[in-house]
mmCIF file of C-alpha atoms in Angstrom:
data_model
loop_
_atom_site.group_PDB
_atom_site.id
_atom_site.type_symbol
_atom_site.label_atom_id
_atom_site.label_comp_id
_atom_site.label_asym_id
_atom_site.label_seq_id
_atom_site.Cartn_x
_atom_site.Cartn_y
_atom_site.Cartn_z
ATOM 1 C CA UNK I 129 -19.236 -3.409 -5.204
ATOM 2 C CA UNK I 130 -17.546 -1.219 -2.621
ATOM 3 C CA UNK I 131 -13.861 -1.855 -2.129
ATOM 4 C CA UNK I 132 -11.475 -0.680 0.564
ATOM 5 C CA UNK I 133 -7.802 -0.526 -0.353
ATOM 6 C CA UNK I 134 -5.108 0.142 2.246
ATOM 7 C CA UNK I 135 -1.638 1.424 1.520
ATOM 8 C CA UNK I 136 1.339 2.811 3.389
ATOM 9 C CA UNK I 137 2.530 -0.113 5.462
ATOM 10 C CA UNK I 138 6.166 -1.070 5.750
ATOM 11 C CA UNK I 139 9.157 -1.583 7.990
ATOM 12 C CA UNK I 140 10.199 1.146 10.400
ATOM 13 C CA UNK I 141 12.456 1.420 13.435
ATOM 14 C CA UNK I 142 11.025 1.961 16.880
ATOM 15 C CA UNK I 143 10.273 5.637 17.401
ATOM 16 C CA UNK I 144 9.585 6.177 13.731
ATOM 17 C CA UNK I 145 6.396 7.079 11.890
ATOM 18 C CA UNK I 146 4.198 5.643 9.183
ATOM 19 C CA UNK I 147 1.032 6.891 7.533
ATOM 20 C CA UNK I 148 -1.581 4.404 6.422
ATOM 21 C CA UNK I 149 -4.252 5.320 3.927
ATOM 22 C CA UNK I 150 -7.528 3.637 3.059
ATOM 23 C CA UNK I 151 -9.358 4.474 -0.140
ATOM 24 C CA UNK I 152 -13.056 3.650 -0.333
ATOM 25 C CA UNK I 153 -14.520 3.175 -3.801
ATOM 26 C CA UNK I 154 -17.704 5.044 -4.621
ATOM 27 C CA UNK I 155 -19.176 8.167 -3.055
ATOM 28 C CA UNK I 156 -21.003 6.735 -0.064
ATOM 29 C CA UNK I 157 -19.539 7.875 3.217
ATOM 30 C CA UNK I 158 -19.221 5.410 6.066
ATOM 31 C CA UNK I 159 -18.140 5.494 9.641
ATOM 32 C CA UNK I 160 -14.615 4.113 9.401
ATOM 33 C CA UNK I 161 -12.291 2.158 11.627
ATOM 34 C CA UNK I 162 -8.770 0.805 11.736
ATOM 35 C CA UNK I 163 -8.027 -2.562 13.276
ATOM 36 C CA UNK I 164 -4.864 -4.608 13.583
ATOM 37 C CA UNK I 165 -4.002 -8.247 14.012
ATOM 38 C CA UNK I 166 -0.684 -9.575 15.212
ATOM 39 C CA UNK I 167 0.328 -13.207 14.677
ATOM 40 C CA UNK I 168 -1.480 -15.501 17.088
ATOM 41 C CA UNK I 169 -3.682 -12.710 18.411
ATOM 42 C CA UNK I 170 -7.234 -11.594 17.844
ATOM 43 C CA UNK I 171 -8.083 -8.624 15.663
ATOM 44 C CA UNK I 172 -7.866 -5.491 17.788
ATOM 45 C CA UNK I 173 -9.597 -2.128 17.488
ATOM 46 C CA UNK I 174 -7.164 0.745 16.935
ATOM 47 C CA UNK I 175 -9.132 3.850 15.953
ATOM 48 C CA UNK I 176 -12.418 4.998 14.463
ATOM 49 C CA UNK I 177 -13.805 8.142 12.916
ATOM 50 C CA UNK I 178 -17.377 9.213 12.268
ATOM 51 C CA UNK I 179 -18.733 10.156 8.862
ATOM 52 C CA UNK I 180 -18.325 13.865 9.528
ATOM 53 C CA UNK I 181 -14.904 13.435 11.075
ATOM 54 C CA UNK I 182 -16.049 15.112 14.262
ATOM 55 C CA UNK I 183 -15.948 11.925 16.318
ATOM 56 C CA UNK I 184 -12.575 10.216 16.770
ATOM 57 C CA UNK I 185 -11.953 7.234 18.992
ATOM 58 C CA UNK I 186 -8.772 5.399 19.979
ATOM 59 C CA UNK I 187 -7.685 2.372 21.936
ATOM 60 C CA UNK I 188 -5.755 3.489 24.998
ATOM 61 C CA UNK I 189 -2.474 1.999 23.792
ATOM 62 C CA UNK I 190 -2.261 4.384 20.814
ATOM 63 C CA UNK I 191 -3.710 7.579 22.297
ATOM 64 C CA UNK I 192 -1.294 10.453 21.869
ATOM 65 C CA UNK I 193 0.669 8.563 19.194
ATOM 66 C CA UNK I 194 -1.829 7.790 16.418
ATOM 67 C CA UNK I 195 -4.153 10.202 14.637
ATOM 68 C CA UNK I 196 -7.092 9.151 12.490
ATOM 69 C CA UNK I 197 -8.370 11.560 9.854
ATOM 70 C CA UNK I 198 -10.463 11.553 6.726
ATOM 71 C CA UNK I 199 -10.957 13.431 3.484
ATOM 72 C CA UNK I 200 -14.601 13.075 2.478
ATOM 73 C CA UNK I 201 -14.029 14.686 -0.914
ATOM 74 C CA UNK I 202 -11.643 11.851 -1.762
ATOM 75 C CA UNK I 203 -13.379 9.258 0.419
ATOM 76 C CA UNK I 204 -10.152 8.319 2.129
ATOM 77 C CA UNK I 205 -9.230 7.661 5.734
ATOM 78 C CA UNK I 206 -5.691 7.948 7.058
ATOM 79 C CA UNK I 207 -3.964 6.711 10.162
ATOM 80 C CA UNK I 208 -0.876 8.689 11.121
ATOM 81 C CA UNK I 209 1.240 6.524 13.407
ATOM 82 C CA UNK I 210 3.992 8.213 15.406
ATOM 83 C CA UNK I 211 6.392 6.989 18.075
ATOM 84 C CA UNK I 212 5.926 3.458 16.853
ATOM 85 C CA UNK I 213 6.763 0.576 19.140
ATOM 86 C CA UNK I 214 7.583 -3.061 18.345
ATOM 87 C CA UNK I 215 4.237 -4.039 19.865
ATOM 88 C CA UNK I 216 2.513 -2.052 17.099
ATOM 89 C CA UNK I 217 3.682 -4.681 14.624
ATOM 90 C CA UNK I 218 0.642 -6.223 12.940
ATOM 91 C CA UNK I 219 -1.424 -6.347 9.794
ATOM 92 C CA UNK I 220 -3.570 -3.229 9.777
ATOM 93 C CA UNK I 221 -7.058 -3.276 8.280
ATOM 94 C CA UNK I 222 -9.473 -0.490 7.512
ATOM 95 C CA UNK I 223 -13.166 -1.162 7.819
ATOM 96 C CA UNK I 224 -16.438 0.566 6.968
ATOM 97 C CA UNK I 225 -19.549 0.673 9.124
ATOM 98 C CA UNK I 226 -22.931 1.436 7.552
ATOM 99 C CA UNK I 227 -24.672 2.064 10.869
ATOM 100 C CA UNK I 228 -25.742 5.503 12.041
ATOM 101 C CA UNK I 229 -23.629 5.562 15.191
ATOM 102 C CA UNK I 230 -19.886 5.784 14.663
ATOM 103 C CA UNK I 231 -17.019 4.895 16.952
ATOM 104 C CA UNK I 232 -17.736 1.180 17.060
ATOM 105 C CA UNK I 233 -14.928 -0.851 18.621
ATOM 106 C CA UNK I 234 -16.197 -4.340 17.796
ATOM 107 C CA UNK I 235 -14.970 -5.815 14.534
ATOM 108 C CA UNK I 236 -18.229 -7.660 13.912
ATOM 109 C CA UNK I 237 -20.095 -4.359 13.634
ATOM 110 C CA UNK I 238 -18.193 -3.409 10.494
ATOM 111 C CA UNK I 239 -19.585 -4.401 7.132
ATOM 112 C CA UNK I 240 -16.703 -3.949 4.739
ATOM 113 C CA UNK I 241 -12.985 -4.671 5.077
ATOM 114 C CA UNK I 242 -9.811 -3.993 3.201
ATOM 115 C CA UNK I 243 -7.181 -6.603 2.463
ATOM 116 C CA UNK I 244 -4.758 -5.360 5.108
ATOM 117 C CA UNK I 245 -1.298 -3.845 5.070
ATOM 118 C CA UNK I 246 1.692 -5.054 7.079
ATOM 119 C CA UNK I 247 3.347 -2.766 9.596
ATOM 120 C CA UNK I 248 6.582 -4.000 11.135
ATOM 121 C CA UNK I 249 8.384 -2.041 13.831
ATOM 122 C CA UNK I 250 11.913 -3.164 14.613
ATOM 123 C CA UNK I 251 13.525 -2.598 17.997
#
């Protein structure tokens, strides 16, 4: 059974940086995405990356601040988060998409999910 395990969350001051990592068990490569969910809000798309890593997609609110990357040899996907803002506070989830086309922004299109990691940005 494929498992996704996130790590790297924590508490940081506004303007700071955090790096999230998602490890996918097994050797199968998937299109990958990061989502986040703040209390009382719906799960929101943050970023996605294609299997090859050539395609990268971001929600407008994180463009220029967040960078998604992957290491296919290790089957990991990272999310480098810079210039963090209090509104970035949420539980962050990585997700895997088995479909051919990458860059999906809808949560329901992803097949596998991690357990989530908390990111808290203080003002």
